[in-house]
JSON list of C-alpha atoms in Angstrom, two decimals:
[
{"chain": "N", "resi": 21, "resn": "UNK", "atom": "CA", "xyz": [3.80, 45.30, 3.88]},
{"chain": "N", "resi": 22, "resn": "UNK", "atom": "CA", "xyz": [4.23, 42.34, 2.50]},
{"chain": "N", "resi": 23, "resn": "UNK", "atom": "CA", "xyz": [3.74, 38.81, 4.24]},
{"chain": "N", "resi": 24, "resn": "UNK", "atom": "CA", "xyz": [6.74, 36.81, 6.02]},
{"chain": "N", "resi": 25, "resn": "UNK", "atom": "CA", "xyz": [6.57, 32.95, 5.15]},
{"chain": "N", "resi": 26, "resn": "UNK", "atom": "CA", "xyz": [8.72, 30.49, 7.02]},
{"chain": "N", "resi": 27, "resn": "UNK", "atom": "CA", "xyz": [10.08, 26.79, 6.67]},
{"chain": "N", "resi": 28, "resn": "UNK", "atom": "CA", "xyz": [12.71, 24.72, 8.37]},
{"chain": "N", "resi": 29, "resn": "UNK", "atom": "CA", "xyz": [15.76, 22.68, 7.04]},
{"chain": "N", "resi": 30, "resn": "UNK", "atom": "CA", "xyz": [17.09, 19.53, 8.65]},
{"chain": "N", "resi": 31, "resn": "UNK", "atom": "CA", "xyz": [21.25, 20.52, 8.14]},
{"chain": "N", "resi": 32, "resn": "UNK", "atom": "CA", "xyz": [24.05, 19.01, 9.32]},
{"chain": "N", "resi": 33, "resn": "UNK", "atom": "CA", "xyz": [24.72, 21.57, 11.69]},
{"chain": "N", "resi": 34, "resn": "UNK", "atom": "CA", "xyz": [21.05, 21.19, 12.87]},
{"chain": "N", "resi": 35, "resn": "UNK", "atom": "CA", "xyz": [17.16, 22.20, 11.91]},
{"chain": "N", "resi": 36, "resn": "UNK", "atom": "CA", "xyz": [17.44, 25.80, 10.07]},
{"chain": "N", "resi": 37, "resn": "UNK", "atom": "CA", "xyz": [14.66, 28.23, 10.46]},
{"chain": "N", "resi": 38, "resn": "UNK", "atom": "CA", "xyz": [14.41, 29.48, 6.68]},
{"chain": "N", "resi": 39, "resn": "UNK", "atom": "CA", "xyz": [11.88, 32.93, 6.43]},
{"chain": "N", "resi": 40, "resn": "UNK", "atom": "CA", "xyz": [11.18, 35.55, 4.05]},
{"chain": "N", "resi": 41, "resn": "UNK", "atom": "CA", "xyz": [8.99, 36.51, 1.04]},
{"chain": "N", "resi": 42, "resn": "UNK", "atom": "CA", "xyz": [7.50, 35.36, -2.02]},
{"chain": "N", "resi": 43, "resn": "UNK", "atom": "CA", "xyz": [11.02, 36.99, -3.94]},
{"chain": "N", "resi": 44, "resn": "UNK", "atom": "CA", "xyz": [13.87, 37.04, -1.42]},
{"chain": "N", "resi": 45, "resn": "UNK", "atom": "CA", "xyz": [15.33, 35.04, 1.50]},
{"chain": "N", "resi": 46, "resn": "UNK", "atom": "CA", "xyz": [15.53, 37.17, 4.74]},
{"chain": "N", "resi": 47, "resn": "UNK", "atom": "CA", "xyz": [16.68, 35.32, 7.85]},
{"chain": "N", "resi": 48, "resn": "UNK", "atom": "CA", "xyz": [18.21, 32.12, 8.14]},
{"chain": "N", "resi": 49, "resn": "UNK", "atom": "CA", "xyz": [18.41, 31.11, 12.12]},
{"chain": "N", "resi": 50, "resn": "UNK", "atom": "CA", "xyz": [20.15, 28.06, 13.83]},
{"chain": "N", "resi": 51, "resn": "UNK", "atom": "CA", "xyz": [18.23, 25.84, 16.29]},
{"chain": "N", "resi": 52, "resn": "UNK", "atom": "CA", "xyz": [20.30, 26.99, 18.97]},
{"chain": "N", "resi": 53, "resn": "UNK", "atom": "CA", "xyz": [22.49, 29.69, 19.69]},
{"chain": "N", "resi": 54, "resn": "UNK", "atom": "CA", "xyz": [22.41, 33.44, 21.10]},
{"chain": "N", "resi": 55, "resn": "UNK", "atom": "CA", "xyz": [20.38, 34.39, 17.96]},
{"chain": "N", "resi": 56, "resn": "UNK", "atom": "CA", "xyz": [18.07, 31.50, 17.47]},
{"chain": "N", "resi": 57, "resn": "UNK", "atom": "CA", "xyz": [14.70, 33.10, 16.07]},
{"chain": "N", "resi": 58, "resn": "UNK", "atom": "CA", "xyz": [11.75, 31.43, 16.48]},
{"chain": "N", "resi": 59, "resn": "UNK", "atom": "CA", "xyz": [8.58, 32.53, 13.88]},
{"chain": "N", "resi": 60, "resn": "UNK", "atom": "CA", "xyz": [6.67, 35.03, 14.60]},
{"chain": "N", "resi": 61, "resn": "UNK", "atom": "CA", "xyz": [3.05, 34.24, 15.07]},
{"chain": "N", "resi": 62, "resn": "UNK", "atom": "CA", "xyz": [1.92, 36.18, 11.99]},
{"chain": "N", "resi": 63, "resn": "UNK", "atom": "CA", "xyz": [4.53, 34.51, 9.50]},
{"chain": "N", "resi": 64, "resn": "UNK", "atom": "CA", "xyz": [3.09, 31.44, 7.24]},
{"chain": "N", "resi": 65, "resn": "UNK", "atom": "CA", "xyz": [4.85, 28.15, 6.78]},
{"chain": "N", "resi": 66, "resn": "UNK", "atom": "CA", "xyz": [4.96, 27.64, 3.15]},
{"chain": "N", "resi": 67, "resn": "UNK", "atom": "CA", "xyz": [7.76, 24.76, 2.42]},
{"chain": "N", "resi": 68, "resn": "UNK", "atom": "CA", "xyz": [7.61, 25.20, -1.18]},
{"chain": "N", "resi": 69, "resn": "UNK", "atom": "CA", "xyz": [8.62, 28.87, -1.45]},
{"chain": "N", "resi": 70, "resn": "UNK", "atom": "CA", "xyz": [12.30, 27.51, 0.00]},
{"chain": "N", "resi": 71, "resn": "UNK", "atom": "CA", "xyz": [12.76, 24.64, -2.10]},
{"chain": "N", "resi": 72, "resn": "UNK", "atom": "CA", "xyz": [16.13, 26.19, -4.15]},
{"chain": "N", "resi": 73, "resn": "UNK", "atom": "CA", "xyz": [17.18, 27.27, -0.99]},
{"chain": "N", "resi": 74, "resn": "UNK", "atom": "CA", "xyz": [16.94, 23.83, 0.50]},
{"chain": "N", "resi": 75, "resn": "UNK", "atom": "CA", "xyz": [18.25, 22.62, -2.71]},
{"chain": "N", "resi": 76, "resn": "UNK", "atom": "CA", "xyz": [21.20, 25.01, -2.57]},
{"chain": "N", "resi": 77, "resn": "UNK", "atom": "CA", "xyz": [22.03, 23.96, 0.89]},
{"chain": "N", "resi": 78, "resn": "UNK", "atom": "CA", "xyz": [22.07, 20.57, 0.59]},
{"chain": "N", "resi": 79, "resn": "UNK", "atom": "CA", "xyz": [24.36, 21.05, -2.25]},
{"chain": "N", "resi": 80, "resn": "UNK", "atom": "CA", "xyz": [26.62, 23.02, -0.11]},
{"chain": "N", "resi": 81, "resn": "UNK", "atom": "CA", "xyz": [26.85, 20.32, 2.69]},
{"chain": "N", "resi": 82, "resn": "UNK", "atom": "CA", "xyz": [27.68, 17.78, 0.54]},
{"chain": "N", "resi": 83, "resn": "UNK", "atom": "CA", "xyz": [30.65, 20.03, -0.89]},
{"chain": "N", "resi": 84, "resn": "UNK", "atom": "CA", "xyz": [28.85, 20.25, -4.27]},
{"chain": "N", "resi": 85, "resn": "UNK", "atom": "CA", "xyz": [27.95, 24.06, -4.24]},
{"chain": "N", "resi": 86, "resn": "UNK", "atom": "CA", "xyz": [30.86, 26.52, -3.31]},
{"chain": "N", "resi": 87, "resn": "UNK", "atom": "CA", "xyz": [28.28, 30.10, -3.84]},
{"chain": "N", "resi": 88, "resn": "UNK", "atom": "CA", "xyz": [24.92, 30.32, -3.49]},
{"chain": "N", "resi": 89, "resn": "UNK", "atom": "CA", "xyz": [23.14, 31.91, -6.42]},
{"chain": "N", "resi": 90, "resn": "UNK", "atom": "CA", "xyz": [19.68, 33.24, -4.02]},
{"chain": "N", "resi": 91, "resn": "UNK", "atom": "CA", "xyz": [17.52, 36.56, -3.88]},
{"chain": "N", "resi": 92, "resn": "UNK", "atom": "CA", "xyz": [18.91, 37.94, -0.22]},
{"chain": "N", "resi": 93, "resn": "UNK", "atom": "CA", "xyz": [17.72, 40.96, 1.46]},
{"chain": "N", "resi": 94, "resn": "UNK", "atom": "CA", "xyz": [19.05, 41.12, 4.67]},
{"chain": "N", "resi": 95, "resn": "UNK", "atom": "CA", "xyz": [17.78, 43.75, 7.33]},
{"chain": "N", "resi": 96, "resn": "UNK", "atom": "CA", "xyz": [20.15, 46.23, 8.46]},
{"chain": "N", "resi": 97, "resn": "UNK", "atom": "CA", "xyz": [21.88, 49.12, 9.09]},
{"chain": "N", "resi": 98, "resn": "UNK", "atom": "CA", "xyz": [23.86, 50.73, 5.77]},
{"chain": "N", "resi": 99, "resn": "UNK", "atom": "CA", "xyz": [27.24, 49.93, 7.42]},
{"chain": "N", "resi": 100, "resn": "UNK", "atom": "CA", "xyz": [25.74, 46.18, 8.80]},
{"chain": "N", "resi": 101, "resn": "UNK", "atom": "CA", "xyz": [24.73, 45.98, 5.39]},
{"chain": "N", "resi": 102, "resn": "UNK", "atom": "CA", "xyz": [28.09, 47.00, 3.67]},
{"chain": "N", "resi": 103, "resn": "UNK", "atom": "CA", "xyz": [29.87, 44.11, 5.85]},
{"chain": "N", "resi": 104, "resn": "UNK", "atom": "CA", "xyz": [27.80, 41.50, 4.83]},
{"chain": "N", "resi": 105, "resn": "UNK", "atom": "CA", "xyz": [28.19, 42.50, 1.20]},
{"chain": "N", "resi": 106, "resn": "UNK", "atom": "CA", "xyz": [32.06, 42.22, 1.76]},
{"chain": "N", "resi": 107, "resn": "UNK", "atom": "CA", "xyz": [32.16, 39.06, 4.08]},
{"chain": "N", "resi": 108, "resn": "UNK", "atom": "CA", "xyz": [29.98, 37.23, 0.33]},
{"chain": "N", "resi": 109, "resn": "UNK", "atom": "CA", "xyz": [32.99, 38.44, -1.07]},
{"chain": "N", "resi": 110, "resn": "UNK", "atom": "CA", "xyz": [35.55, 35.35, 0.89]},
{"chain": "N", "resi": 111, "resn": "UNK", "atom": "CA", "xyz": [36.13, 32.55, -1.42]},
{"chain": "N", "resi": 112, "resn": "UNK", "atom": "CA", "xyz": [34.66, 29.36, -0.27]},
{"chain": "N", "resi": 113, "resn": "UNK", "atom": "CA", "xyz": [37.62, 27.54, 2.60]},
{"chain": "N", "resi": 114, "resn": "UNK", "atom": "CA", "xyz": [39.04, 30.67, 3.01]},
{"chain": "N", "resi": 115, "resn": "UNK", "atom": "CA", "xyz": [39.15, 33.22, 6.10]},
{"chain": "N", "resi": 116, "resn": "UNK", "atom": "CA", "xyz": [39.21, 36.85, 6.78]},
{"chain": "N", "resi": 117, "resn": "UNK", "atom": "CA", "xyz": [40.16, 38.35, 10.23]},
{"chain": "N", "resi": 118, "resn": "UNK", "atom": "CA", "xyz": [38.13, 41.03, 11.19]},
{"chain": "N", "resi": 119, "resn": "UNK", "atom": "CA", "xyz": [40.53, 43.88, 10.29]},
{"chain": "N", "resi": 120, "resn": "UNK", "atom": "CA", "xyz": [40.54, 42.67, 6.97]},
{"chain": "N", "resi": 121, "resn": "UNK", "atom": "CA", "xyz": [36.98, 43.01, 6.48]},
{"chain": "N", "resi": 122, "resn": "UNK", "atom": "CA", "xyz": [37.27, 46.84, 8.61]},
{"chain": "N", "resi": 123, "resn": "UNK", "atom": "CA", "xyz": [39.36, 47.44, 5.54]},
{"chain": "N", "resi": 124, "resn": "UNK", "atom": "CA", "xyz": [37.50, 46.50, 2.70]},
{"chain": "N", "resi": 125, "resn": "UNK", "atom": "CA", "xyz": [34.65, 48.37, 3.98]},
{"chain": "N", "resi": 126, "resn": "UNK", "atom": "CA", "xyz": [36.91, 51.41, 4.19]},
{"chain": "N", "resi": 127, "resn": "UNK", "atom": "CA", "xyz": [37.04, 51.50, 7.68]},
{"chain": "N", "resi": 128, "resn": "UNK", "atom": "CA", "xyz": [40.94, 49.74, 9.24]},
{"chain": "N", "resi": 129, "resn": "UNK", "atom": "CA", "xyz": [39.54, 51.25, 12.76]},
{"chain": "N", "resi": 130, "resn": "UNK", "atom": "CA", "xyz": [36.74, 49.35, 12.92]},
{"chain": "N", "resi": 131, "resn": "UNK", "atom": "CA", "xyz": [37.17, 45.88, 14.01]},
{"chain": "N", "resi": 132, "resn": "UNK", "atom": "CA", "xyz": [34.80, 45.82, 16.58]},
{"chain": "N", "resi": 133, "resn": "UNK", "atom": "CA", "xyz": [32.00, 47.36, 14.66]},
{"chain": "N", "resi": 134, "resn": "UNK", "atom": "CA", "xyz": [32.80, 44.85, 12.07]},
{"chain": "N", "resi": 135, "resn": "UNK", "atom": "CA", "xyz": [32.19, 41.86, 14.51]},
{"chain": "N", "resi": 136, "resn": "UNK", "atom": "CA", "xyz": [29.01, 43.30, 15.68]},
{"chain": "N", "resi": 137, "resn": "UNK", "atom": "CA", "xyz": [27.72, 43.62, 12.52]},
{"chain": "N", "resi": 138, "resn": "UNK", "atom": "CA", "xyz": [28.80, 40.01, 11.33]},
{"chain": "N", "resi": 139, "resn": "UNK", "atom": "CA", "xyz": [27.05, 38.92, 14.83]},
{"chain": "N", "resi": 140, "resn": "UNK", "atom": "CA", "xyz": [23.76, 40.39, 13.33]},
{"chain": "N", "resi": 141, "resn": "UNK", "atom": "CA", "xyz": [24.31, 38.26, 9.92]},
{"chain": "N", "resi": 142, "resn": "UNK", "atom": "CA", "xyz": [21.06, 37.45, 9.38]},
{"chain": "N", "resi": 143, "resn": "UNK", "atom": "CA", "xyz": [21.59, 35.04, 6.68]},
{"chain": "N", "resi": 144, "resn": "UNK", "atom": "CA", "xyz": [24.89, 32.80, 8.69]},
{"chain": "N", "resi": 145, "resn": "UNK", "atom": "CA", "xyz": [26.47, 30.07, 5.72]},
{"chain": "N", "resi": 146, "resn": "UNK", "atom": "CA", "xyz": [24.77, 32.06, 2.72]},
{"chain": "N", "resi": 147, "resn": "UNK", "atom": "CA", "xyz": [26.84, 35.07, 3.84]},
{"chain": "N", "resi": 148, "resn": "UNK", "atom": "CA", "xyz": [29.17, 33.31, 5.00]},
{"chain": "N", "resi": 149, "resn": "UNK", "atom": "CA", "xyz": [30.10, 34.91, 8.91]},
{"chain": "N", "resi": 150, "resn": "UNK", "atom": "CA", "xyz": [31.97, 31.93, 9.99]},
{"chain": "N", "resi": 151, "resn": "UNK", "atom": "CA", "xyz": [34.76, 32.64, 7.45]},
{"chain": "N", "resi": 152, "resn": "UNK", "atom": "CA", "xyz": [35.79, 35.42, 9.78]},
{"chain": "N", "resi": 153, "resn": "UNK", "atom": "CA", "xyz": [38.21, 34.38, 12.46]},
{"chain": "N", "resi": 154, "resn": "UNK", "atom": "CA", "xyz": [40.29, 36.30, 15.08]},
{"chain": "N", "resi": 155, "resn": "UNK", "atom": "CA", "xyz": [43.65, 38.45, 13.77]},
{"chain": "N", "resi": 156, "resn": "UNK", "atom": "CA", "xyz": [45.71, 35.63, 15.31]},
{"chain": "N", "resi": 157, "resn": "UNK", "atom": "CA", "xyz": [43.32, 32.56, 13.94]},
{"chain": "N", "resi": 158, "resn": "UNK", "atom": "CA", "xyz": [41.20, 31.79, 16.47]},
{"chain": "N", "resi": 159, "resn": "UNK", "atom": "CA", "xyz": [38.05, 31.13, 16.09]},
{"chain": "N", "resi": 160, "resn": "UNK", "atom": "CA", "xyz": [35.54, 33.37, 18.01]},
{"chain": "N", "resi": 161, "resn": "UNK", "atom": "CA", "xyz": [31.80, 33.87, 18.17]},
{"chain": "N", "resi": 162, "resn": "UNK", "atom": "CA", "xyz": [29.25, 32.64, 15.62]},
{"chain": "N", "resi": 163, "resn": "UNK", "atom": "CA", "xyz": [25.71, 32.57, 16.54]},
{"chain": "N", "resi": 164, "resn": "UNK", "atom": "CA", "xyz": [25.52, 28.80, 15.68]},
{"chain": "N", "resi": 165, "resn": "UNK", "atom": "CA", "xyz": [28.31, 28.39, 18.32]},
{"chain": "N", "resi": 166, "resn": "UNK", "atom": "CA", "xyz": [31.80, 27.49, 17.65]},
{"chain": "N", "resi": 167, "resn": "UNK", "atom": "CA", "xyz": [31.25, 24.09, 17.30]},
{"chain": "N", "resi": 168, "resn": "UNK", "atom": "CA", "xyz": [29.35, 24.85, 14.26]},
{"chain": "N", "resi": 169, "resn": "UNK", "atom": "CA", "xyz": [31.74, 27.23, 13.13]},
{"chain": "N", "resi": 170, "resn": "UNK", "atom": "CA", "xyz": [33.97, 24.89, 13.34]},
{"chain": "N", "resi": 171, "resn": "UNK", "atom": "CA", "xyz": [31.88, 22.65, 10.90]},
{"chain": "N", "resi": 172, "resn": "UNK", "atom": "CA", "xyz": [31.47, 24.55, 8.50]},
{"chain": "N", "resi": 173, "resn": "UNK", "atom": "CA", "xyz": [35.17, 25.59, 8.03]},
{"chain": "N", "resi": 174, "resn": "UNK", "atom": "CA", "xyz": [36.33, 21.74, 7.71]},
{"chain": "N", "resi": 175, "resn": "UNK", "atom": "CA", "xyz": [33.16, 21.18, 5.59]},
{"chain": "N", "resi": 176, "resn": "UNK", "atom": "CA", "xyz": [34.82, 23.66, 3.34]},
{"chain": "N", "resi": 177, "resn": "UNK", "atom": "CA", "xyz": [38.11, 22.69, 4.25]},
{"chain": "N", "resi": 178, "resn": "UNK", "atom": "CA", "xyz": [37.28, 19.09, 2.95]},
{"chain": "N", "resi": 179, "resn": "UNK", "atom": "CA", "xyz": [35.56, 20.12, -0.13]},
{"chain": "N", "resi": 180, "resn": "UNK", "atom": "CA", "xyz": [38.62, 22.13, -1.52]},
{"chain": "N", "resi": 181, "resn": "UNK", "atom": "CA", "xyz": [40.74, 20.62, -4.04]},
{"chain": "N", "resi": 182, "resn": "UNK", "atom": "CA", "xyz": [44.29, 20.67, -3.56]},
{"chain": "N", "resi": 183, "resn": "UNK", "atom": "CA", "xyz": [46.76, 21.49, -6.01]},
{"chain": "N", "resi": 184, "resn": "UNK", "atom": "CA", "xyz": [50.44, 22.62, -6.25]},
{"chain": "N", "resi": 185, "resn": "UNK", "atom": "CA", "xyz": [49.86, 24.71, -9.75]}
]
């Protein structure tokens, strides 16, 4: 088993708990929030290990980095798993309801299942959960609260060229 090493990021949206490995990034927890994570006593802080993540971060909150370009490996079940492969797929200042993501995983049913698995994201902005909005736009739950959703789609928002090509 190998060891969990940990390190924090002062974001916009608040300090980031940043944990995982010596080859892949494995949680990424707001400050506050229904899923805040705290480490575990066992994990090791080792600042280093996440300096492209930090450096891919603070590209993307100054609207410099549109995809992140990290070793993931998120924890979860194969159909948790399957969502958050298909929620990387959303361009960057664009949204997907949840139906839309039930059917790109092959399953138009499952809305619900879809949010519950996007509400277990372990890795919110780098797979990006707050893209997802409600069928009729609204914004619903994001474990970094709304507010924060609500950042991080006008970050985006701001960052996007326009053009009428």
């Amino acid at each position: 088993m190998s060891e969990t090493f940990y390190s924090y990021y002062d974001s916009p949206v608040g300090k980031l708990l940043l944990a995982g490995d010596e080859s892949a990034l494995t949680l990424i927890s707001f400050p506050t929030g229904k899923a805040a994570k705290q480490p575990a006593p066992d994990w090791l802080r080792r600042n280093e290990l996440f300096n492209s993540v930090k450096q891919q971060l603070s590209a993307y909150f100054v609207g410099e980095l549109t995809e992140f370009d990290l070793a993931l490996r998120p924890q979860g079940t194969s159909f948790q798993v399957q969502v958050w492969q298909a929620l990387r797929q959303i361009p960057y200042a664009e949204t997907r309801s949840y139906g839309d993501i039930a059917a790109l995983v092959g399953k138009p049913e499952a809305s619900r299942a879809v949010g519950a698995a996007n509400g277990q994201n372990p890795l919110p902005i780098v797979i990006p959960c707050h893209r997802v909005i409600g069928s009729k736009g609204d914004l619903t739950g994001f474990g970094g609260g709304l507010a924060c959703k609500k950042h991080l789609l006008a970050l985006e928002q701001t960052h996007t060229p326009f053009s009428l090509q």
